[in-house]
mmCIF file of C-alpha atoms in Angstrom:
data_model
loop_
_atom_site.group_PDB
_atom_site.id
_atom_site.type_symbol
_atom_site.label_atom_id
_atom_site.label_comp_id
_atom_site.label_asym_id
_atom_site.label_seq_id
_atom_site.Cartn_x
_atom_site.Cartn_y
_atom_site.Cartn_z
ATOM 1 C CA LYS C 1 -1.357 -12.463 -35.074
ATOM 2 C CA ALA C 2 1.720 -13.234 -33.021
ATOM 3 C CA PHE C 3 4.473 -10.911 -31.859
ATOM 4 C CA GLN C 4 2.177 -8.114 -32.995
ATOM 5 C CA ARG C 5 2.622 -9.234 -36.632
ATOM 6 C CA PRO C 6 0.592 -11.267 -39.133
ATOM 7 C CA LEU C 7 1.318 -15.014 -39.045
ATOM 8 C CA ASN C 8 2.701 -15.087 -42.616
ATOM 9 C CA GLU C 9 5.496 -12.712 -41.521
ATOM 10 C CA ILE C 10 6.641 -14.885 -38.639
ATOM 11 C CA LEU C 11 6.485 -18.412 -40.082
ATOM 12 C CA GLY C 12 9.984 -19.860 -40.356
ATOM 13 C CA GLN C 13 11.577 -16.969 -38.468
ATOM 14 C CA ASN C 14 13.957 -17.358 -35.534
ATOM 15 C CA PHE C 15 11.900 -16.562 -32.437
ATOM 16 C CA LEU C 16 14.665 -14.369 -30.984
ATOM 17 C CA SER C 17 14.571 -12.086 -34.014
ATOM 18 C CA LEU C 18 10.817 -11.780 -33.593
ATOM 19 C CA CYS C 19 10.844 -10.680 -29.998
ATOM 20 C CA LEU C 20 14.235 -9.141 -29.199
ATOM 21 C CA PRO C 21 16.578 -6.590 -30.694
ATOM 22 C CA GLU C 22 19.560 -8.357 -32.298
ATOM 23 C CA GLU C 23 22.023 -7.044 -29.703
ATOM 24 C CA ASN C 24 20.145 -9.093 -27.054
ATOM 25 C CA HIS C 25 20.116 -12.434 -28.900
ATOM 26 C CA LEU C 26 23.335 -13.732 -27.322
ATOM 27 C CA MET C 27 22.126 -12.854 -23.840
ATOM 28 C CA ALA C 28 18.748 -14.517 -24.520
ATOM 29 C CA ARG C 29 20.454 -17.727 -25.709
ATOM 30 C CA GLN C 30 22.467 -17.747 -22.464
ATOM 31 C CA VAL C 31 19.318 -17.248 -20.399
ATOM 32 C CA ILE C 32 17.655 -20.174 -22.171
ATOM 33 C CA LYS C 33 20.681 -22.407 -21.529
ATOM 34 C CA ASN C 34 20.694 -21.379 -17.875
ATOM 35 C CA VAL C 35 16.985 -22.064 -17.544
ATOM 36 C CA LEU C 36 17.365 -25.521 -19.077
ATOM 37 C CA SER C 37 20.427 -26.326 -16.968
ATOM 38 C CA MET C 38 18.394 -25.588 -13.815
ATOM 39 C CA GLY C 39 15.773 -28.066 -14.944
ATOM 40 C CA VAL C 40 13.212 -25.297 -15.280
ATOM 41 C CA GLU C 41 10.817 -25.755 -18.118
ATOM 42 C CA ARG C 42 8.663 -22.742 -17.441
ATOM 43 C CA ARG C 43 9.831 -19.271 -16.512
ATOM 44 C CA LEU C 44 8.528 -15.722 -16.457
ATOM 45 C CA ILE C 45 11.064 -13.406 -18.040
ATOM 46 C CA THR C 46 10.882 -9.638 -18.288
ATOM 47 C CA MET C 47 12.379 -8.362 -21.525
ATOM 48 C CA ILE C 48 12.411 -5.428 -23.891
ATOM 49 C CA ASP C 49 10.726 -6.108 -27.225
ATOM 50 C CA ILE C 50 11.779 -4.886 -30.664
ATOM 51 C CA ASN C 51 9.747 -1.720 -30.057
ATOM 52 C CA ASN C 52 11.733 -1.060 -26.844
ATOM 53 C CA LYS C 53 8.721 -1.771 -24.646
ATOM 54 C CA ILE C 54 8.952 -3.852 -21.481
ATOM 55 C CA ARG C 55 7.135 -7.158 -21.885
ATOM 56 C CA HIS C 56 6.568 -10.012 -19.447
ATOM 57 C CA ILE C 57 6.700 -13.352 -21.243
ATOM 58 C CA ASP C 58 5.830 -16.705 -19.675
ATOM 59 C CA TRP C 59 8.128 -19.110 -21.529
ATOM 60 C CA ASP C 60 7.703 -22.868 -21.880
ATOM 61 C CA ILE C 61 11.071 -24.286 -22.886
ATOM 62 C CA SER C 62 11.896 -27.900 -23.631
ATOM 63 C CA ILE C 63 14.364 -29.963 -25.578
ATOM 64 C CA ILE C 64 12.970 -32.133 -28.361
ATOM 65 C CA TYR C 65 15.012 -35.177 -29.400
ATOM 66 C CA LEU C 66 14.649 -35.742 -33.134
ATOM 67 C CA SER C 67 14.739 -39.108 -34.936
ATOM 68 C CA ASP C 68 18.287 -38.441 -36.180
ATOM 69 C CA HIS C 69 19.364 -38.191 -32.486
ATOM 70 C CA SER C 70 19.867 -34.459 -32.712
ATOM 71 C CA GLU C 71 18.362 -32.024 -30.255
ATOM 72 C CA SER C 72 16.128 -29.129 -31.020
ATOM 73 C CA LEU C 73 14.839 -26.515 -28.682
ATOM 74 C CA PHE C 74 11.105 -25.973 -28.437
ATOM 75 C CA VAL C 75 10.256 -22.559 -27.037
ATOM 76 C CA MET C 76 6.783 -21.179 -26.652
ATOM 77 C CA GLY C 77 6.134 -17.812 -25.080
ATOM 78 C CA HIS C 78 2.927 -16.285 -23.852
ATOM 79 C CA ASP C 79 2.801 -12.526 -23.350
ATOM 80 C CA VAL C 80 1.462 -11.946 -19.823
ATOM 81 C CA THR C 81 2.311 -8.245 -19.607
ATOM 82 C CA GLU C 82 -1.294 -7.223 -19.010
ATOM 83 C CA ARG C 83 -1.739 -9.894 -16.317
ATOM 84 C CA VAL C 84 1.433 -8.747 -14.539
ATOM 85 C CA ALA C 85 0.225 -5.136 -14.709
ATOM 86 C CA LEU C 86 -3.149 -6.163 -13.213
ATOM 87 C CA GLU C 87 -1.382 -8.105 -10.441
ATOM 88 C CA LYS C 88 0.686 -5.021 -9.627
ATOM 89 C CA LEU C 89 -2.514 -2.966 -9.541
ATOM 90 C CA SER C 90 -4.045 -5.522 -7.175
ATOM 91 C CA VAL C 91 -1.052 -5.184 -4.857
ATOM 92 C CA GLU C 92 -1.313 -1.392 -4.989
ATOM 93 C CA GLU C 93 -5.064 -1.616 -4.401
ATOM 94 C CA ALA C 94 -4.447 -3.783 -1.329
ATOM 95 C CA LYS C 95 -1.976 -1.189 -0.010
ATOM 96 C CA VAL C 96 -4.511 1.594 -0.570
ATOM 97 C CA ARG C 97 -7.213 -0.451 1.179
ATOM 98 C CA ALA C 98 -4.875 -0.985 4.161
ATOM 99 C CA VAL C 99 -4.152 2.749 4.337
ATOM 100 C CA LEU C 100 -7.887 3.526 4.166
ATOM 101 C CA ALA C 101 -8.642 0.991 6.918
ATOM 102 C CA ASN C 102 -5.942 2.584 9.049
ATOM 103 C CA GLU C 103 -7.408 6.039 8.382
ATOM 104 C CA ARG C 104 -10.875 4.791 9.412
ATOM 105 C CA LYS C 105 -9.442 3.366 12.622
ATOM 106 C CA LEU C 106 -7.654 6.648 13.368
ATOM 107 C CA SER C 107 -10.868 8.550 12.709
ATOM 108 C CA GLN C 108 -12.753 6.290 15.135
ATOM 109 C CA LEU C 109 -10.020 6.767 17.757
ATOM 110 C CA ARG C 110 -10.228 10.549 17.318
ATOM 111 C CA ALA C 111 -14.004 10.431 17.768
ATOM 112 C CA GLN C 112 -13.643 8.316 20.923
ATOM 113 C CA PHE C 113 -10.967 10.692 22.212
ATOM 114 C CA ILE C 114 -13.172 13.744 21.636
ATOM 115 C CA THR C 115 -16.136 12.017 23.326
ATOM 116 C CA THR C 116 -14.003 11.091 26.344
ATOM 117 C CA ILE C 117 -12.441 14.553 26.590
ATOM 118 C CA SER C 118 -15.860 16.189 26.310
ATOM 119 C CA HIS C 119 -17.140 14.074 29.177
ATOM 120 C CA GLU C 120 -14.030 14.687 31.292
ATOM 121 C CA PHE C 121 -14.266 18.465 30.779
ATOM 122 C CA ARG C 122 -18.013 18.571 31.339
ATOM 123 C CA SER C 123 -17.831 17.399 34.983
ATOM 124 C CA PRO C 124 -15.445 20.113 36.260
ATOM 125 C CA LEU C 125 -17.138 22.752 34.107
ATOM 126 C CA SER C 126 -20.541 21.788 35.554
ATOM 127 C CA SER C 127 -19.126 22.097 39.055
ATOM 128 C CA ILE C 128 -17.653 25.533 38.263
ATOM 129 C CA LEU C 129 -20.911 26.670 36.660
ATOM 130 C CA ASN C 130 -22.933 25.397 39.624
ATOM 131 C CA SER C 131 -20.655 27.220 42.092
ATOM 132 C CA THR C 132 -20.790 30.497 40.120
ATOM 133 C CA GLU C 133 -24.593 30.332 39.908
ATOM 134 C CA MET C 134 -24.767 29.664 43.631
ATOM 135 C CA LEU C 135 -22.492 32.635 44.325
ATOM 136 C CA ASP C 136 -24.519 34.826 41.980
ATOM 137 C CA LYS C 137 -27.960 33.906 43.337
ATOM 138 C CA ARG C 138 -27.172 33.382 47.031
ATOM 139 C CA TYR C 139 -24.145 35.560 47.641
ATOM 140 C CA ASP C 140 -25.477 37.122 50.864
ATOM 141 C CA TYR C 141 -27.126 33.918 52.106
ATOM 142 C CA LEU C 142 -23.910 31.802 51.813
ATOM 143 C CA GLY C 143 -21.857 33.908 54.160
ATOM 144 C CA GLU C 144 -18.122 34.279 53.955
ATOM 145 C CA ASP C 145 -17.358 30.596 54.708
ATOM 146 C CA GLY C 146 -19.829 29.396 52.047
ATOM 147 C CA ARG C 147 -18.394 31.798 49.467
ATOM 148 C CA LYS C 148 -14.820 30.700 50.286
ATOM 149 C CA GLN C 149 -15.893 27.037 49.967
ATOM 150 C CA ARG C 150 -17.464 27.701 46.541
ATOM 151 C CA LEU C 151 -14.426 29.685 45.355
ATOM 152 C CA LYS C 152 -12.076 26.913 46.568
ATOM 153 C CA ARG C 153 -14.152 24.304 44.703
ATOM 154 C CA MET C 154 -14.022 26.443 41.542
ATOM 155 C CA LYS C 155 -10.248 26.882 41.874
ATOM 156 C CA ASN C 156 -9.755 23.106 42.323
ATOM 157 C CA GLN C 157 -11.891 22.357 39.279
ATOM 158 C CA VAL C 158 -9.955 24.923 37.208
ATOM 159 C CA LEU C 159 -6.683 23.261 38.308
ATOM 160 C CA ILE C 160 -8.104 19.857 37.280
ATOM 161 C CA LEU C 161 -9.066 21.252 33.858
ATOM 162 C CA ASN C 162 -5.659 22.876 33.466
ATOM 163 C CA GLY C 163 -3.979 19.556 34.328
ATOM 164 C CA MET C 164 -6.076 17.732 31.726
ATOM 165 C CA VAL C 165 -5.171 20.313 29.067
ATOM 166 C CA GLU C 166 -1.471 19.937 29.962
ATOM 167 C CA GLU C 167 -1.730 16.137 29.669
ATOM 168 C CA ILE C 168 -3.365 16.464 26.242
ATOM 169 C CA ILE C 169 -0.619 18.834 25.074
ATOM 170 C CA ILE C 170 2.088 16.469 26.347
ATOM 171 C CA ALA C 171 0.431 13.478 24.666
ATOM 172 C CA MET C 172 0.101 15.373 21.369
ATOM 173 C CA ASN C 173 3.730 16.527 21.512
ATOM 174 C CA ALA C 174 4.879 12.976 22.262
ATOM 175 C CA SER C 175 2.886 11.532 19.347
ATOM 176 C CA ASP C 176 4.213 14.238 17.018
ATOM 177 C CA GLY C 177 7.785 13.451 18.071
ATOM 178 C CA TYR C 178 8.431 16.769 19.837
ATOM 179 C CA LEU C 179 9.321 15.138 23.147
ATOM 180 C CA SER C 180 12.514 13.222 23.650
ATOM 181 C CA PHE C 181 13.670 10.994 26.463
ATOM 182 C CA ARG C 182 16.687 12.466 28.239
ATOM 183 C CA PRO C 183 17.459 10.564 31.442
ATOM 184 C CA ILE C 184 19.654 12.237 34.059
ATOM 185 C CA GLU C 185 21.371 10.877 37.115
ATOM 186 C CA CYS C 186 19.933 11.843 40.459
ATOM 187 C CA ALA C 187 20.320 10.748 44.061
ATOM 188 C CA ILE C 188 17.297 8.998 45.480
#
């Protein structure tokens, strides 16, 4: 089979009538002339077949000089539509793989961020917990100066935690595009 027809139906037929609707024959002849004038003997051309389906044909085109010094055009086409479709799928697959790799990297960064934040929060929280336990168990023994020192340490650690939370919120807002840069003039 060729051109999706039995061979006995295509022998002796004009190749343009086999693969293109008649209204496209003139345009196809012009394309062939242009291809030959550029010295190109092989070209991939996307076209619409007689069933109005898009086909990708790899054409080999050459001029044959006959013994009577006339010229004849030799055209051989190979339908590569499936190959082109697979190549497009490969490109799409590569894009999907790149997106997945990026997602994995983002996931790893999130995990590292959470680990770091957990560690950074744990230190001030441990200090606050230690001070509250000390106040609870040894309230009378510490005296007023000891209690004030513990309360001051707790307050400082709470301020540190609050500052870290504010920095996280600012960083998240900046990455989400909620912050904008608006410089203003000021005297220094």
